[in-house]
Amino acid sequence: MSTFGLVFALLGATGVAFTRAYRAQRRVVVIGRVSGEVPPRSPRNVRSRTWRTPPARLRRELASLDLALDAARVWRIWRGSTVAAALIGVVVVGPVFGVLLAALTGAAPVIACLVLRSRAEAAYDATLASALDAAARGVRSGGSLPQAVAEAAVSVRGRVAHDLSRVAAGVERGRPFADALRAWRTQRDRPAVRLAVGALVLATQTGGPPARVIEDVASAIRTRQQVAREAQALAAQARLSALVVGVAPIGFMLVTCLTDSRNSHMLFGTPIGVMCVVTGLLLDAVGAFWMHRMSATVAP
């Protein structure tokens, strides 16, 4: 079978599968309407609740990263780029290459989210240290700890401001200050948050000088961040080596396949070639993961 024939066969099989799924879903909706269990709704809305609606995990991830992006649009672009990569790979080289290209395209946003998450966590700790400094200034000016936390929530932005605002709102509704802090620690289980909550709860219960305790916690968070940056700088060469080890073989394979059709036919059109590709990708992933773990051991 030629390449274009295989593409048309895949498209036809996909169309048949979608048609059968739509008819089955339509049958369920009609039965539910007759029995009164399903409210009237158009088939377009029923279909949009399944594969057009972005997953809840994607919405939570975008919200946790403070990205002003529409989850529905991101999900639509993600699906479209993955399908387009699969079709391009099938047309240019073959079905195995199309699956590989689709997997790489689909994994790219996940890798980007991991990188952005690490940066967001570092930014959260830095903002938390600034908020603690603002709370210490509020306590020194004569305010109570809950008032100082409420003022600190106004002085910063991002997720720290949202978390501190929830603590202040809970205290205003009559919740004990220590319980509101513990709820914050439960919802945002991070070392910096645990340290800040422990110090604030201790200052509340013991009645000691809270301003000095809060300033010491802010200084400890900044010291921890400085140590983490130094460790990342020392491990930069090892991480670059891990990146080269993981990406260079895949890039070389793609270049050789695009420049010479015989290589692509041998790798993706023969059983021994497919076996070599799968084995090489597995060994490449193991090597990259191993070097990443070795470089991550220096992290504090």
CSV table of C-alpha atoms in Angstrom, one decimal:
chain,number,residue,atom,x,y,z
A,1,MET,CA,0.0,0.0,0.0
A,2,SER,CA,1.3,3.5,-0.9
A,3,THR,CA,1.8,6.3,1.6
A,4,PHE,CA,-1.2,8.3,0.4
A,5,GLY,CA,-3.4,5.1,0.4
A,6,LEU,CA,-2.4,4.5,4.0
A,7,VAL,CA,-3.3,8.1,4.9
A,8,PHE,CA,-6.7,7.8,3.3
A,9,ALA,CA,-7.3,4.5,5.1
A,10,LEU,CA,-6.4,6.1,8.4
A,11,LEU,CA,-8.7,9.0,7.8
A,12,GLY,CA,-11.5,6.7,6.7
A,13,ALA,CA,-11.1,4.6,9.8
A,14,THR,CA,-11.1,7.7,12.0
A,15,GLY,CA,-14.3,8.9,10.3
A,16,VAL,CA,-16.0,5.6,10.8
A,17,ALA,CA,-15.0,5.6,14.5
A,18,PHE,CA,-16.3,9.1,15.1
A,19,THR,CA,-19.5,8.3,13.3
A,20,ARG,CA,-20.2,5.2,15.4
A,21,ALA,CA,-19.3,7.1,18.6
A,22,TYR,CA,-21.6,9.9,17.7
A,23,ARG,CA,-24.5,7.5,17.0
A,24,ALA,CA,-24.0,5.7,20.2
A,25,GLN,CA,-23.9,9.0,22.2
A,26,ARG,CA,-27.0,10.2,20.3
A,27,ARG,CA,-28.8,7.0,21.2
A,28,VAL,CA,-28.0,7.5,24.9
A,29,VAL,CA,-29.1,11.1,24.8
A,30,VAL,CA,-32.4,10.2,23.1
A,31,ILE,CA,-33.1,7.4,25.7
A,32,GLY,CA,-32.3,9.8,28.5
A,33,ARG,CA,-34.6,12.5,27.2
A,34,VAL,CA,-37.5,10.0,26.9
A,35,SER,CA,-37.0,8.8,30.4
A,36,GLY,CA,-36.5,12.4,31.7
A,37,GLU,CA,-32.9,11.8,33.0
A,38,VAL,CA,-31.1,14.0,30.5
A,39,PRO,CA,-32.2,17.6,29.9
A,40,PRO,CA,-32.7,18.8,26.3
A,41,ARG,CA,-29.4,19.6,24.7
A,42,SER,CA,-28.2,19.8,21.1
A,43,PRO,CA,-25.8,17.2,19.8
A,44,ARG,CA,-23.2,19.9,19.3
A,45,ASN,CA,-23.2,20.6,23.0
A,46,VAL,CA,-23.1,16.9,23.9
A,47,ARG,CA,-20.1,16.5,21.6
A,48,SER,CA,-18.3,19.5,23.1
A,49,ARG,CA,-18.5,18.0,26.6
A,50,THR,CA,-16.2,15.2,25.5
A,51,TRP,CA,-13.2,16.1,23.4
A,52,ARG,CA,-13.7,19.8,22.7
A,53,THR,CA,-13.8,20.8,26.4
A,54,PRO,CA,-10.3,21.2,27.9
A,55,PRO,CA,-9.4,18.8,30.7
A,56,ALA,CA,-9.8,20.1,34.3
A,57,ARG,CA,-6.1,19.3,34.9
A,58,LEU,CA,-5.1,21.7,32.1
A,59,ARG,CA,-7.2,24.5,33.7
A,60,ARG,CA,-5.6,23.9,37.1
A,61,GLU,CA,-2.2,23.9,35.6
A,62,LEU,CA,-2.7,27.2,33.8
A,63,ALA,CA,-4.2,28.7,36.9
A,64,SER,CA,-1.3,27.5,39.1
A,65,LEU,CA,1.2,29.0,36.7
A,66,ASP,CA,-0.6,32.4,36.7
A,67,LEU,CA,-0.8,32.3,32.9
A,68,ALA,CA,-3.4,34.6,31.3
A,69,LEU,CA,-4.3,32.0,28.7
A,70,ASP,CA,-7.7,30.6,27.6
A,71,ALA,CA,-7.7,26.9,28.5
A,72,ALA,CA,-10.1,26.2,25.6
A,73,ARG,CA,-7.8,27.9,23.1
A,74,VAL,CA,-4.7,26.2,24.4
A,75,TRP,CA,-6.4,22.8,24.3
A,76,ARG,CA,-7.6,23.4,20.7
A,77,ILE,CA,-4.1,24.4,19.5
A,78,TRP,CA,-2.6,21.5,21.4
A,79,ARG,CA,-4.9,19.0,19.7
A,80,GLY,CA,-4.6,20.5,16.3
A,81,SER,CA,-0.8,20.6,16.3
A,82,THR,CA,-0.6,17.0,17.5
A,83,VAL,CA,-2.9,15.8,14.8
A,84,ALA,CA,-1.2,17.9,12.1
A,85,ALA,CA,2.2,16.5,13.2
A,86,ALA,CA,0.9,13.0,13.0
A,87,LEU,CA,-0.5,13.5,9.5
A,88,ILE,CA,2.7,15.2,8.3
A,89,GLY,CA,4.8,12.4,9.7
A,90,VAL,CA,2.7,9.8,8.0
A,91,VAL,CA,2.7,11.6,4.6
A,92,VAL,CA,6.4,12.4,4.6
A,93,VAL,CA,7.9,9.2,6.1
A,94,GLY,CA,5.4,6.7,7.4
A,95,PRO,CA,3.0,5.8,10.2
A,96,VAL,CA,5.7,5.0,12.8
A,97,PHE,CA,7.3,8.3,12.2
A,98,GLY,CA,3.9,10.0,12.4
A,99,VAL,CA,3.3,8.5,15.8
A,100,LEU,CA,6.8,9.5,17.0
A,101,LEU,CA,6.3,13.1,15.7
A,102,ALA,CA,2.9,13.3,17.3
A,103,ALA,CA,4.2,12.1,20.6
A,104,LEU,CA,7.0,14.7,20.5
A,105,THR,CA,4.6,17.4,19.6
A,106,GLY,CA,2.2,16.4,22.4
A,107,ALA,CA,4.9,16.2,25.0
A,108,ALA,CA,6.3,19.6,24.2
A,109,PRO,CA,3.6,21.5,26.2
A,110,VAL,CA,4.1,19.2,29.2
A,111,ILE,CA,7.9,19.9,29.2
A,112,ALA,CA,7.2,23.6,29.0
A,113,CYS,CA,4.8,23.4,31.9
A,114,LEU,CA,7.5,21.6,34.0
A,115,VAL,CA,10.0,24.4,33.2
A,116,LEU,CA,7.5,27.1,34.0
A,117,ARG,CA,6.4,25.4,37.2
A,118,SER,CA,10.0,25.4,38.5
A,119,ARG,CA,10.3,29.1,37.7
A,120,ALA,CA,6.9,29.8,39.3
A,121,GLU,CA,7.9,28.1,42.5
A,122,ALA,CA,11.1,30.2,42.7
A,123,ALA,CA,9.0,33.3,42.1
A,124,TYR,CA,6.5,32.3,44.8
A,125,ASP,CA,9.3,31.9,47.4
A,126,ALA,CA,10.8,35.3,46.5
A,127,THR,CA,7.4,37.0,46.7
A,128,LEU,CA,6.7,35.3,50.0
A,129,ALA,CA,9.9,36.7,51.5
A,130,SER,CA,8.8,40.2,50.3
A,131,ALA,CA,5.4,39.7,51.8
A,132,LEU,CA,6.9,38.6,55.2
A,133,ASP,CA,9.0,41.8,55.2
A,134,ALA,CA,5.8,43.8,54.7
A,135,ALA,CA,4.1,41.9,57.5
A,136,ALA,CA,7.1,42.6,59.8
A,137,ARG,CA,6.8,46.3,59.0
A,138,GLY,CA,3.1,46.2,59.8
A,139,VAL,CA,3.7,44.6,63.2
A,140,ARG,CA,6.4,47.1,64.0
A,141,SER,CA,4.0,49.9,63.2
A,142,GLY,CA,1.7,48.7,65.9
A,143,GLY,CA,-0.7,46.3,64.1
A,144,SER,CA,-1.6,42.8,65.0
A,145,LEU,CA,-0.4,39.8,63.1
A,146,PRO,CA,-3.7,39.3,61.2
A,147,GLN,CA,-3.7,42.9,60.3
A,148,ALA,CA,-0.1,42.7,59.2
A,149,VAL,CA,-0.9,39.7,57.0
A,150,ALA,CA,-3.8,41.5,55.4
A,151,GLU,CA,-1.6,44.5,54.6
A,152,ALA,CA,1.1,42.2,53.2
A,153,ALA,CA,-1.4,40.6,50.9
A,154,VAL,CA,-2.1,44.0,49.4
A,155,SER,CA,1.6,44.8,49.0
A,156,VAL,CA,2.4,41.8,46.7
A,157,ARG,CA,0.9,40.1,43.7
A,158,GLY,CA,0.4,36.7,42.3
A,159,ARG,CA,-0.4,33.5,44.2
A,160,VAL,CA,1.1,34.8,47.4
A,161,ALA,CA,-1.3,37.7,47.4
A,162,HIS,CA,-4.2,35.3,46.8
A,163,ASP,CA,-3.1,32.9,49.6
A,164,LEU,CA,-2.6,35.7,52.1
A,165,SER,CA,-5.9,37.3,51.1
A,166,ARG,CA,-7.7,34.0,51.9
A,167,VAL,CA,-6.0,33.8,55.3
A,168,ALA,CA,-7.1,37.4,56.1
A,169,ALA,CA,-10.7,36.7,54.8
A,170,GLY,CA,-10.9,33.6,57.0
A,171,VAL,CA,-9.9,35.6,60.1
A,172,GLU,CA,-12.5,38.3,59.2
A,173,ARG,CA,-15.2,35.6,59.1
A,174,GLY,CA,-14.3,34.5,62.7
A,175,ARG,CA,-11.8,31.7,62.0
A,176,PRO,CA,-8.8,31.5,64.4
A,177,PHE,CA,-5.7,32.9,62.9
A,178,ALA,CA,-3.7,29.7,63.6
A,179,ASP,CA,-6.3,27.6,61.8
A,180,ALA,CA,-6.3,29.9,58.8
A,181,LEU,CA,-2.5,29.6,58.6
A,182,ARG,CA,-2.7,25.8,58.9
A,183,ALA,CA,-5.2,25.7,56.1
A,184,TRP,CA,-2.8,27.7,53.9
A,185,ARG,CA,0.0,25.3,54.7
A,186,THR,CA,-2.3,22.3,53.7
A,187,GLN,CA,-3.3,23.9,50.4
A,188,ARG,CA,0.2,25.1,49.5
A,189,ASP,CA,2.5,22.4,50.9
A,190,ARG,CA,5.9,24.0,50.2
A,191,PRO,CA,9.0,24.3,52.4
A,192,ALA,CA,8.9,28.1,52.5
A,193,VAL,CA,5.2,28.1,53.4
A,194,ARG,CA,5.7,25.5,56.1
A,195,LEU,CA,8.5,27.6,57.6
A,196,ALA,CA,6.5,30.8,57.4
A,197,VAL,CA,3.3,29.2,58.9
A,198,GLY,CA,5.3,27.6,61.7
A,199,ALA,CA,6.9,30.9,62.7
A,200,LEU,CA,3.7,32.8,62.6
A,201,VAL,CA,1.8,30.2,64.6
A,202,LEU,CA,4.7,30.1,67.1
A,203,ALA,CA,4.7,33.9,67.4
A,204,THR,CA,0.9,33.8,67.9
A,205,GLN,CA,0.9,31.2,70.6
A,206,THR,CA,4.0,32.3,72.6
A,207,GLY,CA,3.5,36.0,72.4
A,208,GLY,CA,7.2,36.7,71.6
A,209,PRO,CA,8.5,39.5,69.3
A,210,PRO,CA,6.7,38.6,66.0
A,211,ALA,CA,8.5,41.2,63.9
A,212,ARG,CA,11.9,39.7,64.5
A,213,VAL,CA,10.7,36.2,63.9
A,214,ILE,CA,9.0,37.1,60.6
A,215,GLU,CA,12.2,38.9,59.4
A,216,ASP,CA,14.3,35.9,60.3
A,217,VAL,CA,12.0,33.6,58.3
A,218,ALA,CA,12.2,36.0,55.3
A,219,SER,CA,16.0,36.0,55.6
A,220,ALA,CA,16.0,32.2,55.8
A,221,ILE,CA,13.9,31.9,52.6
A,222,ARG,CA,16.2,34.2,50.7
A,223,THR,CA,19.2,32.3,51.9
A,224,ARG,CA,17.7,29.0,50.8
A,225,GLN,CA,17.0,30.5,47.4
A,226,GLN,CA,20.5,31.8,47.1
A,227,VAL,CA,21.9,28.3,47.9
A,228,ALA,CA,19.5,26.8,45.3
A,229,ARG,CA,20.7,29.2,42.6
A,230,GLU,CA,24.3,28.4,43.3
A,231,ALA,CA,23.6,24.7,43.1
A,232,GLN,CA,21.8,25.2,39.8
A,233,ALA,CA,24.8,27.1,38.4
A,234,LEU,CA,27.2,24.4,39.5
A,235,ALA,CA,24.9,21.7,37.8
A,236,ALA,CA,24.4,23.7,34.6
A,237,GLN,CA,27.1,21.9,32.7
A,238,ALA,CA,25.7,18.5,33.7
A,239,ARG,CA,22.2,19.5,32.7
A,240,LEU,CA,23.4,20.7,29.4
A,241,SER,CA,25.1,17.4,28.8
A,242,ALA,CA,21.9,15.6,29.7
A,243,LEU,CA,20.0,17.8,27.2
A,244,VAL,CA,22.5,17.1,24.4
A,245,VAL,CA,22.5,13.4,25.2
A,246,GLY,CA,18.7,13.3,25.0
A,247,VAL,CA,18.0,15.6,22.0
A,248,ALA,CA,21.0,15.1,19.7
A,249,PRO,CA,20.2,11.5,18.7
A,250,ILE,CA,16.6,12.3,17.9
A,251,GLY,CA,17.6,15.4,15.9
A,252,PHE,CA,20.2,13.4,14.0
A,253,MET,CA,17.6,10.8,13.2
A,254,LEU,CA,15.2,13.4,11.9
A,255,VAL,CA,17.8,15.1,9.7
A,256,THR,CA,18.9,11.8,8.2
A,257,CYS,CA,15.4,10.7,7.5
A,258,LEU,CA,14.4,14.0,5.8
A,259,THR,CA,17.5,14.2,3.7
A,260,ASP,CA,17.5,10.6,2.5
A,261,SER,CA,14.3,8.7,1.9
A,262,ARG,CA,16.2,5.4,2.1
A,263,ASN,CA,17.1,6.0,5.7
A,264,SER,CA,13.5,6.7,6.6
A,265,HIS,CA,12.3,3.6,4.7
A,266,MET,CA,14.8,1.4,6.5
A,267,LEU,CA,14.0,2.9,10.0
A,268,PHE,CA,10.3,3.2,9.8
A,269,GLY,CA,9.4,0.8,7.0
A,270,THR,CA,11.1,-2.4,8.1
A,271,PRO,CA,10.6,-4.5,11.3
A,272,ILE,CA,14.2,-4.4,12.2
A,273,GLY,CA,14.3,-0.6,11.6
A,274,VAL,CA,11.3,0.0,13.9
A,275,MET,CA,12.9,-2.2,16.5
A,276,CYS,CA,16.1,-0.2,16.3
A,277,VAL,CA,14.1,3.1,16.6
A,278,VAL,CA,12.1,1.9,19.7
A,279,THR,CA,15.2,0.5,21.4
A,280,GLY,CA,17.2,3.6,20.7
A,281,LEU,CA,14.5,5.9,22.1
A,282,LEU,CA,14.2,3.8,25.2
A,283,LEU,CA,18.0,3.8,25.8
A,284,ASP,CA,18.0,7.5,25.1
A,285,ALA,CA,15.3,8.2,27.6
A,286,VAL,CA,17.1,6.1,30.2
A,287,GLY,CA,20.3,7.9,29.7
A,288,ALA,CA,18.7,11.3,29.8
A,289,PHE,CA,16.8,10.4,33.0
A,290,TRP,CA,20.0,9.0,34.6
A,291,MET,CA,22.0,12.2,33.9
A,292,HIS,CA,19.1,14.4,35.1
A,293,ARG,CA,19.0,12.5,38.4
A,294,MET,CA,22.7,12.8,38.8
A,295,SER,CA,22.6,16.6,38.2
A,296,ALA,CA,19.6,16.9,40.5
A,297,THR,CA,21.4,15.4,43.5
A,298,VAL,CA,23.2,18.7,44.1
A,299,ALA,CA,19.9,20.5,44.6
A,300,PRO,CA,19.3,21.6,48.3
